[in-house]
Short mmCIF file of C-alpha atoms and ligand atoms in Angstrom, two decimals:
data_model
loop_
_atom_site.label_atom_id
_atom_site.label_comp_id
_atom_site.label_asym_id
_atom_site.label_seq_id
_atom_site.Cartn_x
_atom_site.Cartn_y
_atom_site.Cartn_z
CA MET A 8 -4.33 18.56 2.38
CA ILE A 9 -2.05 17.13 -0.27
CA GLU A 10 -3.04 17.81 -3.84
CA ILE A 11 -1.60 16.06 -6.88
CA ARG A 12 -2.45 17.64 -10.23
CA ASN A 13 -1.88 16.21 -13.70
CA LEU A 14 1.14 14.29 -12.50
CA SER A 15 3.01 12.27 -15.10
CA HIS A 16 6.40 10.64 -15.11
CA GLN A 17 8.35 8.93 -17.87
CA TYR A 18 11.62 7.05 -17.73
CA GLY A 19 12.63 7.42 -21.37
CA LYS A 20 9.76 5.79 -23.22
CA ILE A 21 8.31 4.05 -20.16
CA LYS A 22 5.26 5.89 -18.89
CA ALA A 23 5.41 5.16 -15.16
CA LEU A 24 2.67 7.64 -14.14
CA GLN A 25 0.02 9.05 -16.40
CA ASN A 26 -1.92 12.15 -15.49
CA ILE A 27 -2.65 11.42 -11.84
CA ASN A 28 -5.09 13.75 -10.04
CA LEU A 29 -5.75 13.28 -6.33
CA LYS A 30 -6.71 15.25 -3.27
CA ILE A 31 -5.58 13.59 -0.07
CA GLU A 32 -7.12 14.70 3.20
CA ALA A 33 -4.87 15.58 6.10
CA GLY A 34 -4.85 13.14 8.99
CA LYS A 35 -5.84 10.13 6.92
CA ILE A 36 -4.05 6.94 6.03
CA THR A 37 -4.14 6.63 2.25
CA SER A 38 -2.86 3.54 0.46
CA PHE A 39 -1.61 3.41 -3.09
CA LEU A 40 -2.47 -0.11 -4.16
CA GLY A 41 -1.25 -1.66 -7.38
CA PRO A 42 0.64 -4.61 -8.83
CA ASN A 43 4.36 -4.53 -9.55
CA GLY A 44 5.25 -1.90 -12.10
CA SER A 45 2.07 0.13 -11.60
CA GLY A 46 4.05 3.23 -10.59
CA LYS A 47 3.83 3.16 -6.79
CA SER A 48 7.51 3.64 -6.04
CA THR A 49 7.77 6.32 -8.71
CA LEU A 50 4.97 8.25 -7.03
CA PHE A 51 6.54 7.65 -3.63
CA LYS A 52 9.90 9.02 -4.82
CA ILE A 53 8.25 12.08 -6.33
CA LEU A 54 6.33 12.77 -3.11
CA ALA A 55 9.54 12.29 -1.13
CA THR A 56 11.17 14.97 -3.36
CA LEU A 57 13.75 12.45 -4.58
CA LEU A 58 12.57 12.40 -8.17
CA LYS A 59 11.42 15.30 -10.32
CA PRO A 60 8.30 14.39 -12.29
CA THR A 61 8.11 14.91 -16.05
CA SER A 62 5.06 17.11 -15.56
CA GLY A 63 2.39 18.06 -13.05
CA GLU A 64 2.11 19.79 -9.70
CA ILE A 65 1.98 18.74 -6.07
CA HIS A 66 0.99 20.85 -3.11
CA PHE A 67 1.61 19.78 0.47
CA PHE A 68 -0.73 22.04 2.39
CA GLN A 69 0.28 25.49 1.12
CA THR A 70 3.70 24.54 -0.22
CA ALA A 71 4.42 23.69 -3.86
CA LEU A 72 6.61 20.60 -3.77
CA LEU A 73 8.55 21.34 -6.93
CA LYS A 74 9.21 24.98 -6.03
CA ASP A 75 10.12 24.41 -2.41
CA PRO A 76 11.34 20.85 -1.83
CA HIS A 77 13.39 21.92 1.22
CA THR A 78 10.32 22.97 3.18
CA ILE A 79 8.55 19.77 2.16
CA ARG A 80 11.50 17.65 3.27
CA ARG A 81 11.29 19.06 6.78
CA SER A 82 7.64 18.14 7.06
CA ILE A 83 7.84 14.56 5.77
CA GLY A 84 9.21 11.35 7.21
CA VAL A 85 10.20 8.71 4.71
CA VAL A 86 10.39 4.94 5.18
CA PHE A 87 11.92 3.24 2.16
CA GLN A 88 11.16 -0.23 0.91
CA SER A 89 14.84 -1.16 0.97
CA PRO A 90 16.49 -0.81 4.37
CA SER A 91 18.17 2.54 4.96
CA LEU A 92 19.78 1.77 8.31
CA ASP A 93 23.52 1.42 8.68
CA LYS A 94 23.70 -2.22 9.65
CA LYS A 95 27.15 -1.98 11.26
CA LEU A 96 25.99 0.68 13.71
CA THR A 97 23.80 0.20 16.75
CA VAL A 98 20.15 1.14 16.81
CA PHE A 99 20.93 4.13 19.00
CA GLU A 100 23.77 5.32 16.74
CA ASN A 101 21.55 5.11 13.68
CA MET A 102 18.96 7.25 15.40
CA ILE A 103 21.50 9.83 16.55
CA HIS A 104 22.94 10.13 13.03
CA GLN A 105 19.51 10.73 11.60
CA GLY A 106 18.88 13.38 14.26
CA HIS A 107 22.08 15.19 13.27
CA LEU A 108 20.90 15.26 9.66
CA TYR A 109 17.89 17.22 10.84
CA GLY A 110 19.92 19.60 12.99
CA LEU A 111 19.01 17.97 16.31
CA SER A 112 21.69 17.34 18.92
CA GLY A 113 22.62 16.96 22.58
CA THR A 114 20.33 15.75 25.32
CA ALA A 115 17.24 16.96 23.43
CA LEU A 116 18.12 14.49 20.68
CA SER A 117 19.04 11.54 22.90
CA GLN A 118 15.88 12.11 24.93
CA LYS A 119 13.81 12.08 21.77
CA VAL A 120 15.53 8.91 20.55
CA LYS A 121 14.78 7.19 23.86
CA VAL A 122 11.10 8.11 23.71
CA LEU A 123 10.73 6.89 20.13
CA LEU A 124 12.59 3.62 20.71
CA GLU A 125 10.39 3.05 23.73
CA GLU A 126 7.27 3.77 21.72
CA PHE A 127 8.24 1.30 19.03
CA GLY A 128 9.26 -1.42 21.45
CA VAL A 129 12.94 -1.45 20.52
CA ALA A 130 14.39 0.34 23.55
CA GLN A 131 15.93 -2.84 24.95
CA ARG A 132 17.78 -3.34 21.70
CA GLN A 133 19.19 0.18 21.44
CA SER A 134 22.77 -1.02 21.90
CA SER A 135 22.42 -3.88 19.42
CA VAL A 136 24.16 -3.65 16.08
CA VAL A 137 21.39 -3.34 13.47
CA GLU A 138 22.44 -6.41 11.49
CA THR A 139 21.60 -8.58 14.50
CA LEU A 140 17.93 -7.50 14.51
CA SER A 141 15.05 -9.38 12.90
CA GLY A 142 13.33 -7.89 9.86
CA GLY A 143 10.39 -6.73 11.95
CA LEU A 144 12.56 -4.96 14.53
CA LYS A 145 14.57 -3.26 11.79
CA ARG A 146 11.35 -1.97 10.30
CA ARG A 147 10.34 -0.52 13.66
CA VAL A 148 13.66 1.27 13.93
CA GLU A 149 13.18 2.60 10.38
CA ILE A 150 9.84 4.10 11.35
CA ALA A 151 11.17 5.52 14.60
CA LYS A 152 14.00 7.09 12.62
CA ALA A 153 11.61 8.65 10.12
CA LEU A 154 9.72 10.31 12.98
CA LEU A 155 12.63 12.02 14.74
CA HIS A 156 11.85 15.46 13.32
CA ASP A 157 8.10 15.23 14.03
CA PRO A 158 6.93 15.08 10.41
CA LYS A 159 3.33 15.95 9.59
CA VAL A 160 3.33 13.44 6.76
CA LEU A 161 4.76 9.93 6.77
CA LEU A 162 5.58 8.31 3.42
CA PHE A 163 5.92 4.58 3.56
CA ASP A 164 6.89 2.38 0.60
CA GLU A 165 5.55 -1.17 0.94
CA PRO A 166 5.40 -1.41 4.77
CA GLY A 167 4.51 -5.09 4.69
CA ALA A 168 6.97 -6.29 2.05
CA GLY A 169 8.99 -9.24 3.28
CA LEU A 170 7.42 -9.26 6.75
CA ASP A 171 5.20 -11.94 8.18
CA PRO A 172 1.55 -11.10 8.91
CA GLY A 173 2.01 -10.56 12.65
CA VAL A 174 4.77 -8.03 12.14
CA ARG A 175 2.77 -6.36 9.37
CA GLN A 176 -0.10 -5.96 11.80
CA ASP A 177 2.24 -4.32 14.32
CA ILE A 178 3.41 -1.81 11.73
CA TRP A 179 -0.18 -0.89 10.89
CA ARG A 180 -0.99 -0.52 14.57
CA PHE A 181 1.88 1.95 14.88
CA MET A 182 0.64 3.90 11.89
CA LYS A 183 -2.87 4.11 13.30
CA LYS A 184 -1.50 5.26 16.61
CA LEU A 185 0.48 8.02 14.89
CA GLN A 186 -2.64 9.06 13.09
CA ARG A 187 -4.74 9.05 16.23
CA GLU A 188 -2.31 10.64 18.65
CA LYS A 189 -0.26 12.95 16.44
CA GLN A 190 -2.58 13.51 13.48
CA VAL A 191 0.14 12.33 11.12
CA THR A 192 -1.01 11.94 7.51
CA CYS A 193 0.23 8.58 6.21
CA LEU A 194 0.76 7.79 2.53
CA VAL A 195 1.49 4.13 2.03
CA THR A 196 2.24 2.14 -1.10
CA THR A 197 1.36 -1.54 -1.18
CA HIS A 198 0.64 -4.42 -3.52
CA LEU A 199 -1.20 -6.22 -0.71
CA MET A 200 -4.93 -5.71 -0.64
CA ASP A 201 -5.24 -6.65 3.03
CA GLU A 202 -2.99 -3.70 3.86
CA ALA A 203 -4.91 -1.31 1.64
CA ASP A 204 -8.10 -2.54 3.27
CA GLN A 205 -6.98 -1.10 6.61
CA SER A 206 -6.48 2.42 5.32
CA ASP A 207 -9.03 5.23 5.27
CA ASP A 208 -8.75 5.76 1.51
CA VAL A 209 -7.31 3.68 -1.29
CA ALA A 210 -5.95 4.97 -4.58
CA ILE A 211 -5.64 2.06 -6.97
CA LEU A 212 -2.94 2.27 -9.64
CA ASP A 213 -2.55 0.16 -12.73
CA GLU A 214 0.10 0.73 -15.39
CA GLY A 215 0.61 4.30 -14.24
CA HIS A 216 -3.09 5.19 -14.26
CA LEU A 217 -5.23 6.00 -11.25
CA ILE A 218 -8.16 3.67 -11.74
CA ALA A 219 -10.06 4.12 -8.46
CA TYR A 220 -9.94 6.35 -5.40
CA ASP A 221 -12.31 6.04 -2.46
CA THR A 222 -12.74 4.34 0.89
CA PRO A 223 -12.22 0.55 0.81
CA TYR A 224 -15.83 0.12 1.88
CA THR A 225 -17.27 2.21 -0.96
CA LEU A 226 -15.05 0.54 -3.52
CA LYS A 227 -16.10 -2.94 -2.42
CA GLN A 228 -19.74 -1.90 -2.38
CA GLU A 229 -19.59 -1.34 -6.13
CA ILE A 230 -19.21 -5.08 -6.69
CA GLY A 231 -22.78 -5.44 -5.49
CA GLY A 232 -22.90 -9.14 -4.80
CA ASP A 233 -20.72 -11.90 -3.42
CA VAL A 234 -17.81 -13.63 -5.07
CA VAL A 235 -17.43 -17.35 -5.71
CA HIS A 236 -14.06 -19.02 -6.22
CA PHE A 237 -13.68 -22.56 -7.53
CA THR A 238 -10.63 -24.73 -7.89
CA SER A 239 -10.80 -27.43 -10.48
CA THR A 240 -8.81 -30.09 -12.26
CA ASN A 241 -9.83 -28.37 -15.50
CA LEU A 242 -10.46 -24.68 -15.00
CA ASN A 243 -11.04 -23.90 -18.66
CA LEU A 244 -13.65 -26.61 -19.06
CA LEU A 245 -15.38 -25.56 -15.84
CA LYS A 246 -15.41 -21.96 -17.06
CA GLN A 247 -17.03 -22.96 -20.38
CA ASN A 248 -19.62 -25.09 -18.63
CA VAL A 249 -20.56 -22.49 -16.04
CA GLU A 250 -20.85 -19.80 -18.70
CA GLN A 251 -23.00 -21.97 -20.94
CA THR A 252 -25.28 -23.43 -18.32
CA PHE A 253 -25.64 -20.57 -15.87
CA LYS A 254 -24.76 -17.55 -18.03
CA TYR A 255 -22.41 -16.17 -15.39
CA PRO A 256 -19.38 -14.32 -16.70
CA CYS A 257 -16.35 -16.00 -15.12
CA GLU A 258 -12.66 -15.28 -15.00
CA ILE A 259 -9.72 -17.51 -14.28
CA LEU A 260 -7.41 -15.83 -11.82
CA GLY A 261 -4.61 -17.11 -9.66
CA GLY A 262 -5.46 -20.75 -10.32
CA GLU A 263 -9.15 -20.23 -9.52
CA LEU A 264 -12.34 -19.64 -11.42
CA ARG A 265 -14.06 -16.54 -10.13
CA LEU A 266 -17.59 -15.27 -10.60
CA GLU A 267 -19.84 -12.69 -9.04
CA ILE A 268 -23.31 -13.58 -7.85
CA ALA A 269 -26.01 -11.35 -6.40
CA HIS A 270 -26.45 -11.14 -2.61
CA GLY A 271 -28.52 -13.97 -1.21
CA GLU A 272 -28.58 -15.87 -4.48
CA ASP A 273 -28.62 -19.56 -3.74
CA VAL A 274 -26.60 -20.54 -6.78
CA LEU A 275 -23.55 -22.14 -5.15
CA PRO A 276 -25.17 -25.52 -4.33
CA GLN A 277 -26.65 -25.67 -7.83
CA LEU A 278 -23.26 -25.09 -9.40
CA VAL A 279 -21.55 -27.67 -7.22
CA LYS A 280 -24.29 -30.17 -8.00
CA ALA A 281 -24.11 -29.48 -11.71
CA PHE A 282 -20.36 -30.10 -12.02
CA PRO A 283 -19.49 -32.58 -9.25
CA THR A 284 -16.41 -34.00 -10.94
CA LEU A 285 -14.98 -30.71 -12.18
CA ILE A 286 -15.25 -28.71 -8.97
CA GLU A 287 -12.63 -29.50 -6.34
CA THR A 288 -13.32 -26.72 -3.84
CA ALA A 289 -15.84 -23.88 -3.70
CA LYS A 290 -15.59 -20.71 -1.66
CA LEU A 291 -18.13 -17.94 -1.23
CA SER A 292 -16.77 -14.62 -0.01
CA LYS A 293 -17.48 -10.92 0.32
CA PRO A 294 -15.86 -8.79 -2.37
CA THR A 295 -12.29 -7.69 -1.78
CA LEU A 296 -10.23 -4.86 -3.23
CA GLU A 297 -8.82 -7.44 -5.61
CA ASP A 298 -12.32 -7.89 -7.02
CA VAL A 299 -12.55 -4.12 -7.42
CA PHE A 300 -9.22 -4.11 -9.20
CA MET A 301 -10.36 -6.91 -11.52
CA LYS A 302 -13.62 -5.25 -12.30
CA ARG A 303 -11.91 -2.01 -13.29
CA THR A 304 -8.97 -3.48 -15.19
CA GLY A 305 -10.02 -6.92 -16.38
CA HIS A 306 -6.95 -8.50 -14.82
CA GLY A 307 -5.70 -9.57 -11.43
CA LEU A 308 -3.68 -7.70 -8.84
CA ARG A 309 -1.09 -10.41 -8.80
CA GLY A 310 -0.15 -9.61 -12.35
CA GLU A 311 -1.98 -12.30 -14.28
CA ARG A 312 -3.70 -11.30 -17.49
CA THR A 313 -6.86 -13.13 -18.44
P1 ADP B 412 5.92 -0.21 -8.54
O1 ADP B 412 6.59 0.42 -7.38
O2 ADP B 412 4.44 -0.10 -8.53
O3 ADP B 412 6.36 -1.63 -8.75
P2 ADP B 412 7.60 1.50 -10.16
O4 ADP B 412 7.24 2.91 -9.91
O5 ADP B 412 8.82 0.96 -9.53
O6 ADP B 412 6.34 0.58 -9.87
O7 ADP B 412 7.75 1.30 -11.73
C1 ADP B 412 6.82 1.78 -12.68
C2 ADP B 412 7.37 1.53 -14.08
O8 ADP B 412 8.53 2.32 -14.31
C3 ADP B 412 7.78 0.10 -14.35
O9 ADP B 412 7.49 -0.20 -15.70
C4 ADP B 412 9.27 0.12 -14.10
O10 ADP B 412 9.91 -0.89 -14.85
C5 ADP B 412 9.65 1.49 -14.59
N1 ADP B 412 10.81 2.06 -13.86
C6 ADP B 412 10.90 2.27 -12.52
N2 ADP B 412 12.07 2.84 -12.19
C7 ADP B 412 12.75 3.01 -13.36
C8 ADP B 412 14.04 3.55 -13.69
N3 ADP B 412 14.84 4.06 -12.76
N4 ADP B 412 14.38 3.55 -14.99
C9 ADP B 412 13.56 3.05 -15.95
N5 ADP B 412 12.34 2.54 -15.70
C10 ADP B 412 11.93 2.50 -14.43
MG1 MG B 413 7.74 -0.41 -5.75
#
């Protein structure tokens, strides 16, 4: 288990993390979901022992992170948001270098590299210079590299950033496989709710605060009903009208008007009928983690303030 207690971090006057308390179960995939600037990378760097927090404590299993970062470093694999491969070296050379950093060498190391490259589907490209690989392949090599020393915990900053959905799916499949077959605990930061949705637990961050922590299912359950999204030529007018006529609290978010209705409520046709010229499109959907985020913070995940 990983336990974070009263963790805070400030960069000068900027409060990047404010009194975070979390207990993360071993063997789970936990996402830290939050918009830009919510403190995800700061938390990631602290967990990776690269940044000393202003205050608080972290325990990885029985080891205190701040007292014994060396032990922690041996048990974690880290995949950074920005590429950490040497792009002028081949895939194989990058892997071997990483192995040397962890005191591995000889045939044991090259054997291990082969197995990992095979597992991540990059074995055929092992002699390619890294800069010739696509973004998705590079990401696979990054993960393979992070796993060379058999870490118990994998830290992953924004796995999906800059990758197209298919590649993102691949990365998540790999993570789930690691979890299933090697019981690796994965801690993942993301600003994408569809990624967070695939994890076992989600810790939602906003402006350095932990605002929710539970399974995606439980968090979405709290919304209760369904969510309606409208697009309109005049969102503000539509909002006023809906609020006045139907007494639904609405919010404008990401170019849409959004309101919650109870399950099974047949209100959508009535609304569309009531404002035929104002409503361009209407969409009824199940609540998402974005709805959870909005409910708790009053603003959207994508950074808009209403
Ligand atoms: P996220 O990864 O969620 O986008 P960060 O942890 O990078 O968030 O940033 C949290 C806050 O701390 C932001 O306000 C950011 O501007 C600030 N911040 C991050 N890194 C530094 C730094 N090295 N120096 C000063 N402020 C920083
Ligand atoms: Mg970040």
